[in-house]
Amino acid sequence: MSNNNYILRVTVDENLCVGAGLCVLSSSDVFDQRDEDGVVKLLQEYPDQASYEKVLGAARKCPSKAIKVEQVNGDAP
Amino acid sequence: MSVVPEHVVIVGGGQAGHQAASSLRDEGYVGRITLVGEEPQLPYQRPPLSKAWLAGGLNDGDVHLETEDWFAVNHIDHWRGERVVGLDRAARRLTTGGGETLGYDHLILATGARNRPLPLALEGIAGVLSLRSLADATALQTQLAGARQVVIVGAGFLGLEVATVIRASGIDVQVVEATGRVMSRALGEQMGLALYARHQLQGICFHFNRRVVGITHAQGRASAVQLDDGQQLAADLVLVAIGVQANAELAVQADLATDNGVVVDAFLQTADASVSAIGDCACFTHGFDEGARWRLESVQNAVDQGRYIAGRLMGREEPYRQVPIFWSEQAGCRLQMAGVAAGDDLEVPCGDAHSEGFSVLRYRDARLVGVESLNRPADHMAARKLLLRGLSPALEEARQPGFDLRTWLASAAALQA
């Protein structure tokens, strides 16, 4: 299911992440932190539409810009 | 038992002020929230301005903390482009530069800090910039387009992050520093030297123990920086990055104590129970260092204090207690710090300073007070956990070759279990 025929795909760059944890505050369904080094752990590459706003917020708020959200056409694989 | 205030006014629309507003709603606060910001745009985060944003490829919208809609949905009244110029505590009323008045039941000062200027008369000289706001970053990016030689004054976080970005675009960069090494306020000597070596590899040239005594200009534009030993460093752009001072004028005007910022207690409250201060402007009594007061400039501090104050206004009673963390991206390295060490705290290296990653443990007497990590996020995470729990490896043990913070934490955790 997708609205306007696109869905969001989330990617993270573990080498940029500084473990601030702001993404987890925004959206703990989609992001977590690895226990051993605090680096971001992506729980959903294709999040539910209900979390789109929070996921986009997490990408904006990431202080090291380690989260990318892109629109892709069609449905999640 | 405290009473939840009916109208919370937050002065300052930066990371701390925004977080306080956001967390109040997360906590279920249903009263009125007014966020008064001096800048014309939506609240944004500053860290990328000297890093990813400056390097290019990001829009203003990529650093905004929220969209326009968010303020409406959360019923947060956002005053933009308004500077608060008056605080009458007896009447619980603010006045703005635009002549508006605004009453409050609780006031949160989140006024941040501003860049220190060079102590020189530089009026009318173009090409001397500083970087704090999105507008500053835009101006810097525009002027960099035509620059060939840049001089950066100050080898702290900001100066070195910008130096990294500028150097990567092929521009000649020289850094002038008043002390004898890089990041001398934030880091111990060993980590400073390791970073310095990496900056040199990028081709950045440093002038330590030097002060700027003048800026030479031609047709109103900077052309060289004069140092106190007579050297002239040719420059078509000068960035001044010599630290900040807290914006504490409202507190001064309202007779609240200030000392390197607005003085608050361990509950982030001023002497007036209706006024709190958070973020870069707040000088607070910290739970880690008995009696010591800290004023910290970091995202973590702004966010955690914003969250804390929301909880406190909703009735929670414990003092503020979070492990301070800092990070920087420079010379191609990920630098992370946990805790706060002072200049004369002992340094215990963990790993080899010449390898890709290593850490330095900082001790005050026998107690671990901070850990500096270069490309070692696992050490950093272990340090956060240790400091939060007040655990400290014995100094003799930490000094053993091959000592590993993560292994020590794991065994300490096993012992406690």
Short mmCIF file of C-alpha atoms in Angstrom, two decimals:
data_model
loop_
_atom_site.label_atom_id
_atom_site.label_comp_id
_atom_site.label_asym_id
_atom_site.label_seq_id
_atom_site.Cartn_x
_atom_site.Cartn_y
_atom_site.Cartn_z
CA MET A 1 0.00 0.00 0.00
CA SER A 2 1.34 3.41 -0.80
CA ASN A 3 0.03 6.90 -1.01
CA ASN A 4 0.71 8.92 -4.18
CA ASN A 5 2.50 5.87 -5.50
CA TYR A 6 5.70 6.32 -3.60
CA ILE A 7 7.14 4.90 -0.42
CA LEU A 8 10.03 5.98 1.79
CA ARG A 9 13.27 4.07 2.04
CA VAL A 10 15.60 4.78 4.96
CA THR A 11 19.36 4.26 4.92
CA VAL A 12 21.93 5.02 7.63
CA ASP A 13 25.66 5.65 7.46
CA GLU A 14 27.24 3.92 10.45
CA ASN A 15 30.52 5.74 9.89
CA LEU A 16 28.90 9.14 10.29
CA CYS A 17 26.72 8.27 13.30
CA VAL A 18 27.90 9.74 16.61
CA GLY A 19 25.39 7.95 18.80
CA ALA A 20 23.46 11.05 19.88
CA GLY A 21 20.30 8.96 19.94
CA LEU A 22 17.94 11.68 18.69
CA CYS A 23 16.53 9.33 16.03
CA VAL A 24 15.46 6.90 18.74
CA LEU A 25 13.71 9.76 20.54
CA SER A 26 11.87 10.62 17.32
CA SER A 27 10.94 7.13 16.21
CA SER A 28 11.88 4.11 18.29
CA ASP A 29 9.94 1.81 15.91
CA VAL A 30 12.38 2.54 13.13
CA PHE A 31 15.66 3.33 14.89
CA ASP A 32 17.61 1.84 17.74
CA GLN A 33 21.20 2.14 18.97
CA ARG A 34 23.66 -0.74 19.09
CA ASP A 35 24.42 -1.55 22.68
CA GLU A 36 28.17 -1.93 22.11
CA ASP A 37 28.96 1.42 20.48
CA GLY A 38 25.76 3.48 20.37
CA VAL A 39 25.75 3.48 16.59
CA VAL A 40 22.35 3.61 14.90
CA LYS A 41 20.57 0.36 14.15
CA LEU A 42 17.93 0.53 11.43
CA LEU A 43 14.89 -1.55 12.38
CA GLN A 44 12.78 -0.84 9.30
CA GLU A 45 14.23 0.03 5.93
CA TYR A 46 10.71 0.62 4.62
CA PRO A 47 8.81 2.08 7.58
CA ASP A 48 5.04 2.09 7.91
CA GLN A 49 3.36 5.08 6.41
CA ALA A 50 2.09 6.09 9.84
CA SER A 51 5.69 6.79 10.90
CA TYR A 52 6.70 8.82 7.82
CA GLU A 53 6.49 12.16 9.57
CA LYS A 54 8.58 11.00 12.51
CA VAL A 55 11.13 9.32 10.27
CA LEU A 56 11.55 12.48 8.20
CA GLY A 57 11.91 14.38 11.48
CA ALA A 58 14.59 11.95 12.64
CA ALA A 59 16.56 12.53 9.44
CA ARG A 60 16.34 16.31 9.84
CA LYS A 61 17.28 16.19 13.51
CA CYS A 62 20.23 13.82 13.14
CA PRO A 63 23.17 16.03 14.18
CA SER A 64 25.71 14.11 12.11
CA LYS A 65 23.44 13.72 9.07
CA ALA A 66 23.83 9.96 9.13
CA ILE A 67 20.21 9.23 8.13
CA LYS A 68 18.95 9.48 4.56
CA VAL A 69 15.34 9.13 3.55
CA GLU A 70 14.48 8.80 -0.12
CA GLN A 71 11.26 8.41 -2.02
CA VAL A 72 11.11 5.34 -4.15
CA ASN A 73 8.37 4.37 -6.57
CA GLY A 74 6.08 1.46 -5.97
CA ASP A 75 5.72 -0.84 -2.99
CA ALA A 76 8.19 -2.18 -0.47
CA PRO A 77 9.84 -5.41 -1.61
CA MET B 1 4.20 19.56 45.42
CA SER B 2 4.66 21.98 42.57
CA VAL B 3 1.80 23.33 40.51
CA VAL B 4 1.95 22.88 36.76
CA PRO B 5 2.15 26.38 35.23
CA GLU B 6 -0.63 27.50 32.91
CA HIS B 7 1.54 29.36 30.44
CA VAL B 8 5.17 28.41 29.75
CA VAL B 9 7.18 30.95 27.78
CA ILE B 10 10.48 29.85 26.28
CA VAL B 11 12.88 32.57 25.18
CA GLY B 12 15.20 31.24 22.49
CA GLY B 13 14.23 29.14 19.48
CA GLY B 14 17.37 27.03 19.25
CA GLN B 15 17.87 23.35 19.99
CA ALA B 16 17.25 23.69 23.76
CA GLY B 17 14.19 25.92 23.48
CA HIS B 18 12.62 23.78 20.79
CA GLN B 19 13.29 20.61 22.80
CA ALA B 20 11.65 22.06 25.91
CA ALA B 21 8.50 22.90 23.91
CA SER B 22 8.46 19.51 22.21
CA SER B 23 9.06 17.57 25.43
CA LEU B 24 6.35 19.48 27.29
CA ARG B 25 3.83 18.18 24.75
CA ASP B 26 5.37 14.68 24.89
CA GLU B 27 4.88 14.80 28.66
CA GLY B 28 1.21 15.57 28.18
CA TYR B 29 1.34 19.25 29.12
CA VAL B 30 -1.92 20.81 27.93
CA GLY B 31 -1.27 24.43 28.93
CA ARG B 32 -0.16 27.28 26.72
CA ILE B 33 3.36 27.26 25.24
CA THR B 34 4.94 30.28 23.59
CA LEU B 35 8.35 29.94 21.96
CA VAL B 36 9.98 33.28 21.18
CA GLY B 37 12.86 33.16 18.70
CA GLU B 38 15.04 35.98 17.52
CA GLU B 39 15.75 34.46 14.13
CA PRO B 40 13.23 34.65 11.29
CA GLN B 41 13.14 30.96 10.38
CA LEU B 42 11.96 27.70 11.90
CA PRO B 43 14.15 26.30 14.70
CA TYR B 44 17.16 24.53 13.23
CA GLN B 45 20.17 22.57 14.43
CA ARG B 46 23.60 24.16 14.25
CA PRO B 47 26.08 21.25 14.20
CA PRO B 48 25.82 20.55 10.44
CA LEU B 49 26.48 24.23 9.61
CA SER B 50 30.23 23.75 10.08
CA LYS B 51 30.22 20.26 8.56
CA ALA B 52 27.80 18.63 6.11
CA TRP B 53 25.81 21.80 5.40
CA LEU B 54 28.93 23.86 4.67
CA ALA B 55 30.33 21.10 2.47
CA GLY B 56 27.23 21.50 0.31
CA GLY B 57 24.31 19.39 -0.80
CA LEU B 58 21.92 20.18 2.07
CA ASN B 59 19.08 22.69 2.07
CA ASP B 60 17.88 24.87 4.94
CA GLY B 61 14.95 22.45 5.30
CA ASP B 62 17.38 19.61 6.01
CA VAL B 63 18.48 21.26 9.26
CA HIS B 64 15.07 22.52 10.43
CA LEU B 65 14.05 20.68 13.57
CA GLU B 66 10.36 20.78 12.68
CA THR B 67 8.08 21.78 9.87
CA GLU B 68 5.62 24.66 9.97
CA ASP B 69 2.74 22.23 10.55
CA TRP B 70 4.27 20.82 13.71
CA PHE B 71 3.77 24.08 15.59
CA ALA B 72 0.11 24.22 14.62
CA VAL B 73 -0.56 20.55 15.38
CA ASN B 74 1.11 20.84 18.79
CA HIS B 75 -0.47 24.20 19.63
CA ILE B 76 2.85 25.91 20.15
CA ASP B 77 2.72 29.63 19.55
CA HIS B 78 5.98 30.41 17.73
CA TRP B 79 7.02 34.06 17.67
CA ARG B 80 9.74 34.54 15.09
CA GLY B 81 12.09 37.42 14.57
CA GLU B 82 11.23 38.78 18.02
CA ARG B 83 13.94 39.72 20.46
CA VAL B 84 12.97 39.80 24.11
CA VAL B 85 14.44 42.96 25.60
CA GLY B 86 12.73 43.26 28.97
CA LEU B 87 11.98 40.92 31.87
CA ASP B 88 9.83 42.11 34.78
CA ARG B 89 9.85 39.26 37.30
CA ALA B 90 7.46 40.93 39.73
CA ALA B 91 4.81 41.22 37.00
CA ARG B 92 5.94 37.99 35.28
CA ARG B 93 6.03 39.84 32.00
CA LEU B 94 8.37 40.08 29.02
CA THR B 95 8.65 42.85 26.50
CA THR B 96 10.02 42.47 22.99
CA GLY B 97 12.02 44.80 20.78
CA GLY B 98 8.91 45.12 18.65
CA GLY B 99 6.99 46.50 21.63
CA GLU B 100 4.90 43.41 22.39
CA THR B 101 4.32 42.27 25.95
CA LEU B 102 3.94 38.66 27.02
CA GLY B 103 2.98 37.32 30.44
CA TYR B 104 4.23 33.96 31.76
CA ASP B 105 3.66 31.58 34.62
CA HIS B 106 6.98 29.88 34.04
CA LEU B 107 9.84 31.31 32.01
CA ILE B 108 12.54 29.16 30.43
CA LEU B 109 15.61 31.08 29.32
CA ALA B 110 17.15 29.23 26.38
CA THR B 111 18.89 32.25 24.92
CA GLY B 112 22.03 30.42 23.84
CA ALA B 113 25.34 32.09 23.23
CA ARG B 114 26.96 34.36 20.69
CA ASN B 115 30.37 34.31 19.09
CA ARG B 116 33.10 36.35 20.68
CA PRO B 117 34.40 39.03 18.35
CA LEU B 118 38.09 39.74 17.85
CA PRO B 119 39.05 42.58 20.21
CA LEU B 120 39.91 44.83 17.26
CA ALA B 121 38.15 47.65 15.46
CA LEU B 122 37.02 45.91 12.27
CA GLU B 123 34.01 47.97 11.25
CA GLY B 124 33.68 48.34 7.53
CA ILE B 125 36.16 45.59 6.63
CA ALA B 126 34.57 42.96 4.43
CA GLY B 127 35.77 39.37 4.40
CA VAL B 128 35.94 38.91 8.18
CA LEU B 129 33.24 36.44 9.12
CA SER B 130 32.01 34.33 12.00
CA LEU B 131 29.76 31.27 12.02
CA ARG B 132 26.89 30.69 14.38
CA SER B 133 23.62 31.05 12.50
CA LEU B 134 22.20 29.73 9.25
CA ALA B 135 22.58 33.26 7.87
CA ASP B 136 26.28 33.22 8.86
CA ALA B 137 26.73 29.83 7.20
CA THR B 138 25.09 31.06 4.01
CA ALA B 139 27.35 34.12 3.93
CA LEU B 140 30.44 31.99 4.53
CA GLN B 141 29.50 29.54 1.80
CA THR B 142 28.90 32.38 -0.66
CA GLN B 143 32.21 34.08 0.08
CA LEU B 144 34.16 30.83 -0.02
CA ALA B 145 33.22 30.49 -3.67
CA GLY B 146 35.80 33.09 -4.62
CA ALA B 147 38.35 32.49 -1.86
CA ARG B 148 41.86 31.10 -2.36
CA GLN B 149 43.51 31.76 1.00
CA VAL B 150 41.58 31.51 4.24
CA VAL B 151 42.84 32.30 7.73
CA ILE B 152 40.89 30.84 10.63
CA VAL B 153 41.39 32.40 14.05
CA GLY B 154 40.92 29.77 16.76
CA ALA B 155 41.72 26.04 16.78
CA GLY B 156 38.63 24.90 18.68
CA PHE B 157 35.71 22.74 17.50
CA LEU B 158 34.30 25.30 15.07
CA GLY B 159 37.59 26.49 13.59
CA LEU B 160 38.88 22.99 12.93
CA GLU B 161 35.62 21.65 11.52
CA VAL B 162 35.41 24.54 9.08
CA ALA B 163 39.14 24.22 8.28
CA THR B 164 38.51 20.58 7.34
CA VAL B 165 35.65 21.42 4.98
CA ILE B 166 37.48 24.34 3.36
CA ARG B 167 40.71 22.42 2.92
CA ALA B 168 38.84 19.53 1.30
CA SER B 169 37.69 21.94 -1.41
CA GLY B 170 41.30 22.75 -2.25
CA ILE B 171 41.50 26.18 -0.61
CA ASP B 172 44.67 27.15 1.28
CA VAL B 173 43.95 27.20 5.06
CA GLN B 174 46.02 28.61 7.92
CA VAL B 175 44.88 28.46 11.54
CA VAL B 176 46.01 30.94 14.20
CA GLU B 177 45.71 29.75 17.80
CA ALA B 178 46.46 31.70 20.99
CA THR B 179 47.38 28.61 23.01
CA GLY B 180 50.05 26.03 22.27
CA ARG B 181 47.87 23.34 20.68
CA VAL B 182 44.57 22.45 19.02
CA MET B 183 41.36 22.05 21.08
CA SER B 184 43.23 23.02 24.23
CA ARG B 185 40.07 23.79 26.20
CA ALA B 186 38.22 20.59 25.30
CA LEU B 187 40.97 17.99 24.99
CA GLY B 188 44.06 16.79 26.80
CA GLU B 189 47.47 17.19 25.26
CA GLN B 190 47.80 13.69 23.82
CA MET B 191 44.53 13.72 21.91
CA GLY B 192 45.26 17.29 20.80
CA LEU B 193 48.62 16.24 19.37
CA ALA B 194 47.08 13.26 17.58
CA LEU B 195 44.46 15.51 15.96
CA TYR B 196 47.08 18.10 15.07
CA ALA B 197 49.09 15.46 13.19
CA ARG B 198 45.99 14.50 11.20
CA HIS B 199 45.24 18.12 10.34
CA GLN B 200 48.79 18.60 9.13
CA LEU B 201 48.36 15.60 6.84
CA GLN B 202 45.42 17.41 5.24
CA GLY B 203 47.76 20.31 4.49
CA ILE B 204 46.47 22.77 7.07
CA CYS B 205 49.13 25.14 8.42
CA PHE B 206 49.08 26.20 12.11
CA HIS B 207 50.45 29.19 14.01
CA PHE B 208 50.39 28.40 17.75
CA ASN B 209 50.90 30.81 20.63
CA ARG B 210 50.07 33.67 18.31
CA ARG B 211 47.52 36.44 18.58
CA VAL B 212 45.94 38.50 15.84
CA VAL B 213 46.80 42.18 16.28
CA GLY B 214 45.30 43.58 13.09
CA ILE B 215 43.66 42.91 9.76
CA THR B 216 45.23 44.54 6.71
CA HIS B 217 42.67 45.62 4.16
CA ALA B 218 42.59 46.99 0.69
CA GLN B 219 39.53 48.81 -0.69
CA GLY B 220 37.59 47.83 2.41
CA ARG B 221 38.32 44.12 2.06
CA ALA B 222 40.58 41.97 4.25
CA SER B 223 43.86 41.10 2.54
CA ALA B 224 46.08 39.85 5.38
CA VAL B 225 46.07 38.95 9.06
CA GLN B 226 48.77 40.52 11.24
CA LEU B 227 50.15 38.38 14.04
CA ASP B 228 51.80 39.56 17.25
CA ASP B 229 55.24 38.39 16.05
CA GLY B 230 55.05 40.60 12.97
CA GLN B 231 54.05 37.89 10.49
CA GLN B 232 51.49 38.82 7.84
CA LEU B 233 49.31 35.96 6.62
CA ALA B 234 47.78 36.72 3.24
CA ALA B 235 44.04 36.08 3.31
CA ASP B 236 41.05 36.86 1.16
CA LEU B 237 38.73 35.52 3.87
CA VAL B 238 39.11 35.46 7.67
CA LEU B 239 36.92 33.33 9.93
CA VAL B 240 36.88 34.27 13.61
CA ALA B 241 36.19 31.18 15.75
CA ILE B 242 37.43 32.09 19.22
CA GLY B 243 34.57 30.78 21.31
CA VAL B 244 31.28 32.12 22.59
CA GLN B 245 29.79 34.02 25.45
CA ALA B 246 26.43 33.21 27.00
CA ASN B 247 23.48 35.47 26.23
CA ALA B 248 22.67 36.36 29.83
CA GLU B 249 21.48 39.97 29.46
CA LEU B 250 17.88 39.26 30.47
CA ALA B 251 19.01 37.63 33.70
CA VAL B 252 21.32 40.55 34.46
CA GLN B 253 18.53 43.01 33.80
CA ALA B 254 16.15 41.08 36.06
CA ASP B 255 18.68 40.84 38.91
CA LEU B 256 19.25 37.11 38.59
CA ALA B 257 22.75 35.83 39.29
CA THR B 258 25.07 35.39 36.33
CA ASP B 259 28.57 33.94 36.20
CA ASN B 260 29.64 32.67 32.79
CA GLY B 261 25.93 32.38 31.97
CA VAL B 262 22.67 32.34 33.90
CA VAL B 263 23.34 30.67 37.25
CA VAL B 264 20.94 27.79 37.98
CA ASP B 265 20.90 25.03 40.58
CA ALA B 266 20.90 21.26 40.06
CA PHE B 267 17.21 21.60 39.04
CA LEU B 268 18.13 24.17 36.38
CA GLN B 269 16.20 26.77 38.34
CA THR B 270 17.31 30.32 39.08
CA ALA B 271 16.79 31.95 42.49
CA ASP B 272 13.29 32.76 41.18
CA ALA B 273 11.22 29.55 41.13
CA SER B 274 9.34 30.86 38.07
CA VAL B 275 12.49 31.19 35.95
CA SER B 276 14.69 28.35 34.65
CA ALA B 277 17.60 28.34 32.22
CA ILE B 278 18.74 25.56 29.88
CA GLY B 279 21.27 24.92 27.13
CA ASP B 280 24.26 27.07 26.16
CA CYS B 281 23.18 30.02 28.33
CA ALA B 282 22.84 28.05 31.57
CA CYS B 283 25.62 27.66 34.12
CA PHE B 284 24.41 24.79 36.28
CA THR B 285 25.45 22.94 39.39
CA HIS B 286 26.29 19.47 38.27
CA GLY B 287 25.58 16.16 39.96
CA PHE B 288 28.92 14.67 38.87
CA ASP B 289 31.26 17.30 40.22
CA GLU B 290 30.10 18.24 43.69
CA GLY B 291 29.69 21.97 43.93
CA ALA B 292 31.20 22.63 40.52
CA ARG B 293 29.28 24.69 37.98
CA TRP B 294 29.36 23.91 34.29
CA ARG B 295 28.16 25.75 31.23
CA LEU B 296 28.21 23.32 28.33
CA GLU B 297 27.81 23.94 24.63
CA SER B 298 26.49 20.81 23.01
CA VAL B 299 23.46 19.23 21.38
CA GLN B 300 23.29 16.60 24.09
CA ASN B 301 23.22 19.26 26.81
CA ALA B 302 20.57 21.30 24.99
CA VAL B 303 18.36 18.28 24.31
CA ASP B 304 18.70 16.64 27.71
CA GLN B 305 18.13 19.89 29.59
CA GLY B 306 15.11 20.65 27.39
CA ARG B 307 13.67 17.22 28.18
CA TYR B 308 14.54 17.55 31.85
CA ILE B 309 12.85 20.90 32.35
CA ALA B 310 9.66 19.62 30.74
CA GLY B 311 9.59 16.70 33.19
CA ARG B 312 10.30 18.97 36.12
CA LEU B 313 7.50 21.35 35.24
CA MET B 314 5.21 18.33 35.08
CA GLY B 315 6.11 17.49 38.66
CA ARG B 316 9.22 15.28 38.63
CA GLU B 317 11.51 16.18 41.49
CA GLU B 318 14.94 14.62 40.93
CA PRO B 319 17.89 16.85 39.96
CA TYR B 320 19.30 16.99 36.43
CA ARG B 321 21.91 14.30 35.90
CA GLN B 322 23.21 13.29 32.49
CA VAL B 323 26.68 12.38 31.28
CA PRO B 324 27.83 15.23 29.04
CA ILE B 325 28.85 14.10 25.57
CA PHE B 326 30.44 16.00 22.72
CA TRP B 327 31.56 15.11 19.25
CA SER B 328 33.32 16.59 16.29
CA GLU B 329 34.08 15.68 12.71
CA GLN B 330 37.45 16.95 11.61
CA ALA B 331 40.50 15.83 9.64
CA GLY B 332 38.47 12.85 8.48
CA CYS B 333 38.07 11.62 12.08
CA ARG B 334 35.13 10.96 14.36
CA LEU B 335 36.02 12.48 17.71
CA GLN B 336 33.76 11.70 20.68
CA MET B 337 34.04 12.81 24.27
CA ALA B 338 32.18 11.66 27.36
CA GLY B 339 32.36 13.50 30.68
CA VAL B 340 34.18 16.75 31.32
CA ALA B 341 37.90 16.89 32.09
CA ALA B 342 39.86 19.96 33.14
CA GLY B 343 43.25 20.98 31.80
CA ASP B 344 45.28 19.37 34.55
CA ASP B 345 43.39 16.08 34.81
CA LEU B 346 45.66 13.07 34.25
CA GLU B 347 45.85 11.48 30.81
CA VAL B 348 45.96 7.71 30.38
CA PRO B 349 46.19 6.63 26.73
CA CYS B 350 44.34 3.50 25.57
CA GLY B 351 45.71 2.22 22.28
CA ASP B 352 48.27 3.74 19.93
CA ALA B 353 48.00 7.44 19.06
CA HIS B 354 49.43 6.72 15.61
CA SER B 355 46.90 4.04 14.73
CA GLU B 356 43.53 4.77 13.14
CA GLY B 357 41.73 4.95 16.45
CA PHE B 358 42.61 5.41 20.10
CA SER B 359 41.22 6.84 23.33
CA VAL B 360 42.54 8.85 26.26
CA LEU B 361 41.09 8.34 29.74
CA ARG B 362 41.08 11.43 31.95
CA TYR B 363 41.44 11.04 35.71
CA ARG B 364 41.06 13.54 38.51
CA ASP B 365 43.04 11.95 41.30
CA ALA B 366 41.79 8.35 41.31
CA ARG B 367 38.48 9.05 39.60
CA LEU B 368 37.63 8.72 35.90
CA VAL B 369 36.07 12.05 34.80
CA GLY B 370 36.21 11.88 31.02
CA VAL B 371 37.14 9.81 27.99
CA GLU B 372 38.26 11.18 24.62
CA SER B 373 37.92 8.80 21.69
CA LEU B 374 39.16 9.12 18.14
CA ASN B 375 37.45 6.69 15.73
CA ARG B 376 36.62 4.41 18.69
CA PRO B 377 32.85 4.67 19.19
CA ALA B 378 32.81 1.51 21.30
CA ASP B 379 35.17 3.10 23.85
CA HIS B 380 32.96 6.17 23.85
CA MET B 381 29.83 4.13 24.54
CA ALA B 382 31.56 2.22 27.32
CA ALA B 383 32.68 5.55 28.81
CA ARG B 384 29.12 6.89 28.82
CA LYS B 385 27.94 3.83 30.72
CA LEU B 386 30.82 3.94 33.20
CA LEU B 387 30.40 7.64 33.95
CA LEU B 388 26.64 7.33 34.34
CA ARG B 389 27.13 4.57 36.91
CA GLY B 390 30.02 6.37 38.61
CA LEU B 391 32.39 3.46 37.90
CA SER B 392 36.11 4.05 37.66
CA PRO B 393 38.80 1.52 36.72
CA ALA B 394 41.74 1.76 39.14
CA LEU B 395 44.43 4.01 37.71
CA GLU B 396 47.11 1.28 37.89
CA GLU B 397 44.85 -1.09 36.01
CA ALA B 398 44.01 1.47 33.31
CA ARG B 399 47.71 2.07 32.79
CA GLN B 400 48.41 -1.60 31.97
CA PRO B 401 49.26 -2.20 28.31
CA GLY B 402 46.28 -3.61 26.46
CA PHE B 403 43.73 -2.22 28.95
CA ASP B 404 40.33 -2.16 27.27
CA LEU B 405 37.42 -0.08 28.54
CA ARG B 406 34.76 -2.35 27.07
CA THR B 407 36.23 -5.48 28.62
CA TRP B 408 36.52 -3.73 31.97
CA LEU B 409 32.90 -2.54 31.78
CA ALA B 410 31.72 -6.05 30.93
CA SER B 411 33.54 -7.55 33.92
CA ALA B 412 32.33 -4.77 36.24
CA ALA B 413 28.77 -5.39 35.06
CA ALA B 414 29.18 -9.14 35.63
CA LEU B 415 30.42 -8.49 39.18
CA GLN B 416 27.45 -6.27 39.94
CA ALA B 417 24.93 -8.73 38.52
#
